Short mmCIF file of C-alpha atoms in Angstrom, two decimals:
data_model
loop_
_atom_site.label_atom_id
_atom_site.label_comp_id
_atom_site.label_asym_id
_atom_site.label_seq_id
_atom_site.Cartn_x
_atom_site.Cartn_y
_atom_site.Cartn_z
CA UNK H 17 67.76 87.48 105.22
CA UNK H 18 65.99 85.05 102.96
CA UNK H 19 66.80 81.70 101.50
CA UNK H 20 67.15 82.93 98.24
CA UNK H 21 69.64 85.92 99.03
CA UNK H 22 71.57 83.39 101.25
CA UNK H 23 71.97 81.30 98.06
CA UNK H 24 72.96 83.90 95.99
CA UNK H 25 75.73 84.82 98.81
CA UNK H 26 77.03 81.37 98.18
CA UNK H 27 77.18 81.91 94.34
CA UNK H 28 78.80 85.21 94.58
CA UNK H 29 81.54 83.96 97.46
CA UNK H 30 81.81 80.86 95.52
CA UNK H 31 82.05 82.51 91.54
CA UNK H 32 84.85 85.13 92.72
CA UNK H 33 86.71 82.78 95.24
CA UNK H 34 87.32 81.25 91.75
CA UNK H 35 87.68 84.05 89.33
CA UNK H 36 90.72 85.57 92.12
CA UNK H 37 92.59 82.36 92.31
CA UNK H 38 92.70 82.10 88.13
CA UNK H 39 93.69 85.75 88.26
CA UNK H 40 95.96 85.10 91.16
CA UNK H 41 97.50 82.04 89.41
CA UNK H 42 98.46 84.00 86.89
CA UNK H 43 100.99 86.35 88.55
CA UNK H 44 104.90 85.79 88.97
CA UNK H 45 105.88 83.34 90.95
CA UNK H 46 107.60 85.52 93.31
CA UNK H 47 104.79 87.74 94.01
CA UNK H 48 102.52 84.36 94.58
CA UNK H 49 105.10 83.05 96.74
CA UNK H 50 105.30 86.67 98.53
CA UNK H 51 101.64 86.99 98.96
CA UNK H 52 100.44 83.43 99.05
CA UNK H 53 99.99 84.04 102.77
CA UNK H 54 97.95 87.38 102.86
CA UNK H 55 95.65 86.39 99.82
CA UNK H 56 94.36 82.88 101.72
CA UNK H 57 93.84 85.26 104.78
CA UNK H 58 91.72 87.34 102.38
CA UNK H 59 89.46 84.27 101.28
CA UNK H 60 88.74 83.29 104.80
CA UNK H 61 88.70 86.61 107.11
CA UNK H 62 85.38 87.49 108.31
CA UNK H 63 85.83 90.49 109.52
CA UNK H 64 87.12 92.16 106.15
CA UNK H 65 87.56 89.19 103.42
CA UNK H 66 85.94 87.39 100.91
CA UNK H 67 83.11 86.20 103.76
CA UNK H 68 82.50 90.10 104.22
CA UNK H 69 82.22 91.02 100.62
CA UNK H 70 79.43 88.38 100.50
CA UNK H 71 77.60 89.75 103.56
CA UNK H 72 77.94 93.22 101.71
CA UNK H 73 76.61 91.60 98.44
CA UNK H 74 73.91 90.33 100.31
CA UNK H 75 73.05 94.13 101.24
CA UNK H 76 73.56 94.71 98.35
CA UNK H 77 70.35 92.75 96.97
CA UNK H 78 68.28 93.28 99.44
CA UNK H 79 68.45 97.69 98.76
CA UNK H 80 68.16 96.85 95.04
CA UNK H 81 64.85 94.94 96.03
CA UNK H 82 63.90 98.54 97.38
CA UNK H 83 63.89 99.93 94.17
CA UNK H 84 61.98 99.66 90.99
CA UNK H 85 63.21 97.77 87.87
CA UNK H 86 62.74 101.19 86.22
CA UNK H 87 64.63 103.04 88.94
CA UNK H 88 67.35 100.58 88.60
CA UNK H 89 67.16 101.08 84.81
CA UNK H 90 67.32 104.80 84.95
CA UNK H 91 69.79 104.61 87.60
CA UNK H 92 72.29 102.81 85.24
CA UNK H 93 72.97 100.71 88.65
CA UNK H 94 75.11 97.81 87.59
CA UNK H 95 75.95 94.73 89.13
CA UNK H 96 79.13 93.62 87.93
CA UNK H 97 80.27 97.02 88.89
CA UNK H 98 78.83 96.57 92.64
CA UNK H 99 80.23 92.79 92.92
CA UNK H 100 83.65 94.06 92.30
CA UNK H 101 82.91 96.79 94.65
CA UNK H 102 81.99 94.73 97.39
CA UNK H 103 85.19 92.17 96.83
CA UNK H 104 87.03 94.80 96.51
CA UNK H 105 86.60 97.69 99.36
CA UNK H 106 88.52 96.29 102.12
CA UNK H 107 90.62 94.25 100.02
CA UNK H 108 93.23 96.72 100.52
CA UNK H 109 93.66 95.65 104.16
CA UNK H 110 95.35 92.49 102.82
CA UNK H 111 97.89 94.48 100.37
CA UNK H 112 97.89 91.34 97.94
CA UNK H 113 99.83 91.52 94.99
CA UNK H 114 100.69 94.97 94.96
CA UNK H 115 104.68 95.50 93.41
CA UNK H 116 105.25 97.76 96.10
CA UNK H 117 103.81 95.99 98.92
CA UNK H 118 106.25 95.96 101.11
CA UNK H 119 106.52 100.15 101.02
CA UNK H 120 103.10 100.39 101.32
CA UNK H 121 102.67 98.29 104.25
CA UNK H 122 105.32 100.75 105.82
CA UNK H 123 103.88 103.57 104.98
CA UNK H 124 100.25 102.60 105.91
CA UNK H 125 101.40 101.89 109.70
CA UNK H 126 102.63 105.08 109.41
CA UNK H 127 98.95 106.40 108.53
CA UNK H 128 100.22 107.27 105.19
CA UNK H 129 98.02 104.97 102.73
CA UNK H 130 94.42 104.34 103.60
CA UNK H 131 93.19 100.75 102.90
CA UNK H 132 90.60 102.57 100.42
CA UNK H 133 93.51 103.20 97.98
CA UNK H 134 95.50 99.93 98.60
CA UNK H 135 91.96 98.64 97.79
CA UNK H 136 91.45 101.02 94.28
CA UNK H 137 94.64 100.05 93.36
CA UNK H 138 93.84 96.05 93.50
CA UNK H 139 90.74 96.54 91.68
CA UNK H 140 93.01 98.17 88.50
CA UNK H 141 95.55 94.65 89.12
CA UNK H 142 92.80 92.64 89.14
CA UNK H 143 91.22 94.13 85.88
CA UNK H 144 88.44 96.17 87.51
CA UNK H 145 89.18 99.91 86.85
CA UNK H 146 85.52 101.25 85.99
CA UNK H 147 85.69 105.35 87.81
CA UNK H 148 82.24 104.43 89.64
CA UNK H 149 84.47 101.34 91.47
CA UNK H 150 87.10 103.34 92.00
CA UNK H 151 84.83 105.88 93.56
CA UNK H 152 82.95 102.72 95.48
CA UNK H 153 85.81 101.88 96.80
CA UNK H 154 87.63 104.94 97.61
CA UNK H 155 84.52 106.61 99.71
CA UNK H 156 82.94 103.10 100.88
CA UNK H 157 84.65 104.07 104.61
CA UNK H 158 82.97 107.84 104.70
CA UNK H 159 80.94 107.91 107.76
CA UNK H 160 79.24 111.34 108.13
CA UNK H 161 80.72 114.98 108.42
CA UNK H 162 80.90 114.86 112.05
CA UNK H 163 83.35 112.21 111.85
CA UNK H 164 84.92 112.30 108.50
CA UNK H 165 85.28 116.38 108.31
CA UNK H 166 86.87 117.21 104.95
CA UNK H 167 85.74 114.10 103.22
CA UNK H 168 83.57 113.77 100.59
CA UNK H 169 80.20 111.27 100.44
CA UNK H 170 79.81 108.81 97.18
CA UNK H 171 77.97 110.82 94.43
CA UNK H 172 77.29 108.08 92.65
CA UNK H 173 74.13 105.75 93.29
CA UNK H 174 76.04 102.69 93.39
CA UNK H 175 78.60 103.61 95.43
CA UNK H 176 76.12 104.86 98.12
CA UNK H 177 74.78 101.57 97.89
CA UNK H 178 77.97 99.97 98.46
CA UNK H 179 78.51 102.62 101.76
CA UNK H 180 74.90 101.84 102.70
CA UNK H 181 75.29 97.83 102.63
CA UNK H 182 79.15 97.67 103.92
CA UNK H 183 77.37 99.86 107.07
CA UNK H 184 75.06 97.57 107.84
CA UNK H 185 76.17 94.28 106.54
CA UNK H 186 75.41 92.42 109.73
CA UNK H 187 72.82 93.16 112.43
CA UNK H 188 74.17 96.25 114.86
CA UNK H 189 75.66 93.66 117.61
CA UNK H 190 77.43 91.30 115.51
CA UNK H 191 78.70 94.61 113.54
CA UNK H 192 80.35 95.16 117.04
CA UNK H 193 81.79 91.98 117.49
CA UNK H 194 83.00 92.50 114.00
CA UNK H 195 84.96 95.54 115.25
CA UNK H 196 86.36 93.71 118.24
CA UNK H 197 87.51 90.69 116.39
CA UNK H 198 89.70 93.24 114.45
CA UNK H 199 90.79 95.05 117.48
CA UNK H 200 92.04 92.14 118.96
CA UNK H 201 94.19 91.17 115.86
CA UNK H 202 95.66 94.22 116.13
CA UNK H 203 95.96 94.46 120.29
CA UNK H 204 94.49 97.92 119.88
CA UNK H 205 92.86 98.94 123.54
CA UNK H 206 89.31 98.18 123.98
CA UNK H 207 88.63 100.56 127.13
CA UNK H 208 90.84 103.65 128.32
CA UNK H 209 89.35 104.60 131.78
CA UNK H 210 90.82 107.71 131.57
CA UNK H 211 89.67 108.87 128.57
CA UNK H 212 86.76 111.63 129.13
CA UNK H 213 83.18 111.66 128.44
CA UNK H 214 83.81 114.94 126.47
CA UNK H 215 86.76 113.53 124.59
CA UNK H 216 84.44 110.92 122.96
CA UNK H 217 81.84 113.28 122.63
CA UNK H 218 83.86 115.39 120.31
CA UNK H 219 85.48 112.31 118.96
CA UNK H 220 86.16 112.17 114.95
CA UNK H 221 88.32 110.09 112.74
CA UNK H 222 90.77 112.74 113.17
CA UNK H 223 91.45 111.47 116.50
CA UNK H 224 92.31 108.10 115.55
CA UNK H 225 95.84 108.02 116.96
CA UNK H 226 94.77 110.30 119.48
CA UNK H 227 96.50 108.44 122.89
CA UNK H 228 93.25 108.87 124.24
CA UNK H 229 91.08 107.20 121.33
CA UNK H 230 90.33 103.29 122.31
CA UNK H 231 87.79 101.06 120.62
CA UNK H 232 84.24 102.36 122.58
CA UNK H 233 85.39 105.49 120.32
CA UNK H 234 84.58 103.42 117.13
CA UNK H 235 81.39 102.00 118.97
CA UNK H 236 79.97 104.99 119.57
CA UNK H 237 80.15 105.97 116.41
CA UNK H 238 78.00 102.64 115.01
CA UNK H 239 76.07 103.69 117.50
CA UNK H 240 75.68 107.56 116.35
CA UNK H 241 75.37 107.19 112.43
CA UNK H 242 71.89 107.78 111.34
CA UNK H 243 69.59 107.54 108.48
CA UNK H 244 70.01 110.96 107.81
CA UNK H 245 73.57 110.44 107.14
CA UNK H 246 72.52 108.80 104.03
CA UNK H 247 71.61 110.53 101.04
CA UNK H 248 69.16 108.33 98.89
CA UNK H 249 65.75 107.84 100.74
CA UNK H 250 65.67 104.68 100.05
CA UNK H 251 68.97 103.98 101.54
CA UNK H 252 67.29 106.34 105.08
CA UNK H 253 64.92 104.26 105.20
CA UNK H 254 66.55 101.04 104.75
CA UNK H 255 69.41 102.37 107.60
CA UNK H 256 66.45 103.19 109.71
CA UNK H 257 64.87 99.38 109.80
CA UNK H 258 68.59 98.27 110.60
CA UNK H 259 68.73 100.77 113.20
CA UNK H 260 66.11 99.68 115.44
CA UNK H 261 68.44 96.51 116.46
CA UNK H 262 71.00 98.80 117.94
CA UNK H 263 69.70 98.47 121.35
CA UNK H 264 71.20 94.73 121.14
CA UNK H 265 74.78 96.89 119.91
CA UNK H 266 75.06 98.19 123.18
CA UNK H 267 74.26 94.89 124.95
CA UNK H 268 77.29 93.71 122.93
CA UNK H 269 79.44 96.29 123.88
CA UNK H 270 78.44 95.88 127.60
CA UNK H 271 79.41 92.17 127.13
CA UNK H 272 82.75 92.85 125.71
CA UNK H 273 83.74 94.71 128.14
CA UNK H 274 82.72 92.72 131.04
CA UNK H 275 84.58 89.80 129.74
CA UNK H 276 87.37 91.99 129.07
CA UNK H 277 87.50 94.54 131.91
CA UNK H 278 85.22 92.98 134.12
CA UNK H 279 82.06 94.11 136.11
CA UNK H 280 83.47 97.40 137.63
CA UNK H 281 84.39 98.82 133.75
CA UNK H 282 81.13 97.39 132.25
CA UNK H 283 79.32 99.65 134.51
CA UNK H 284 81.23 102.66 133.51
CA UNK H 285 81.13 102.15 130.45
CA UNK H 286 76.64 101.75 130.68
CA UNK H 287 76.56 105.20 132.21
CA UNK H 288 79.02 106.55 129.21
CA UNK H 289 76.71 105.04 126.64
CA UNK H 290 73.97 106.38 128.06
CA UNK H 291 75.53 110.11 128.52
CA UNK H 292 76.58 109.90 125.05
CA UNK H 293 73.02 109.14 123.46
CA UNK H 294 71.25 111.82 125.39
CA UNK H 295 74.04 114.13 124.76
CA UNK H 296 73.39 113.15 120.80
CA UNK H 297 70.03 113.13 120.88
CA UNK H 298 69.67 109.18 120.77
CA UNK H 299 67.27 106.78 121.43
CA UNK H 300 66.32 103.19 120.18
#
């Protein structure tokens, strides 16, 4: 990533860091005091905060470098509209000010409220209630129909931008490490030796709380996803040059779980990623 898009990350990070703590200030004391906590974690998480939105926004520019200025202008592709997308997809993981927090952090443990909703419904709180963020934000997570059977893909161009660059806003390995680090806040199970082959073969979103589903389930999926699963060319092609670094993805994986598991379940876990990219037809 250039100098100049790295700058412009700074702006962004550093103009809505701002423009959230005005609108923040702003709310009752007792939701500030409530949420005080959760909306500081939001400004500093990398793995889903305000340091993510930036690396998204950074995506961002460099696919809208991809196209035209006509294309853009025919497109109607806004970037106000994609800013707030970017702050505002995985802001729902937080639950900041939301008057029924507290119910909704019950019912999303119980798999009842997807963080794309918590997220929509921010957006509106914050003053950012445009249908194409909403629709950003509500389909930012769809993977492909092998994995997300029954959902629906982002119609709109600018929210299959937003899919595009939140799928690829790092290089391949340090997207891994990016799923780890939230694993780990969460003490959700990096390796389950007796978990099949087949079983993550057949693996979907679905299977999520599946006893059997572990973290290498989520790899594998980074590692499955391909241009093709895109629907703008330009957004194939520009998930095809981000491909070609997945080799060092598995490398990462391989190194988590060596440091986790050791030696013996690194090496089981090489001969699973390799049965499970011939199996898929996969090579980098």
């Amino acid at each position: 990533m250039d100098n100049g898009i790295e700058f412009k990350k700074f702006c962004f990070k550093m103009k809505w860091e701002r423009r959230l703590e005005k609108k923040f200030s702003k709310f009752p004391l007792e939701v500030k005091e409530r949420y005080a906590e959760e909306f500081d974690h939001y400004l500093k998480s990398n793995d889903h905060g305000l340091p993510h939105a930036a690396n998204v926004y950074g995506k961002v520019l460099e696919i809208l470098d991809r196209f035209s200025v006509e294309e853009i202008r025919e497109m109607d592709i806004d970037i106000e509209r994609l800013e707030a997308m970017c702050i505002f997809h995985d802001a729902g993981r937080f639950l900041v000010p939301v008057e029924s927090a507290p119910n909704y952090a019950k019912r999303k443990r119980k798999g009842q409220i997807l963080h794309e909703y918590a997220g929509a419904l921010l957006a509106e709180i914050f003053g950012y209630n445009h249908p194409i963020i909403r629709e950003g934000i509500l389909r930012h997570d769809y993977f492909s129909q092998d994995f997300d059977p029954g959902k629906k893909p982002p119609v709109s161009i600018e929210a299959q931008i937003i899919r595009a660059a939140d799928k690829t806003s790092v290089d391949p390995a340090d997207e891994i490490e990016r799923y780890d680090e939230y694993r780990r806040k969460f003490k959700f199970p990096l390796f389950n030796r007796d978990t099949p082959t087949e079983f993550r073969l057949d693996w979907n979103f679905s299977f999520k709380r599946d006893s059997r589903t572990d973290q290498l389930c989520y790899f594998f999926a980074v590692l499955a996803l391909r241009p093709e699963n895109f629907i703008h060319p330009v957004l194939q092609e520009y998930y095809r040059d981000w491909s070609q670094q997945k080799k060092e993805a598995v490398d990462k994986i391989l190194e988590i779980v060596r440091k986790d598991q050791g030696d013996g379940a690194a090496d089981i876990v090489d001969c699973q990623i390799a049965a499970y990219l011939k199996a898929r037809g996969i090579s980098f």
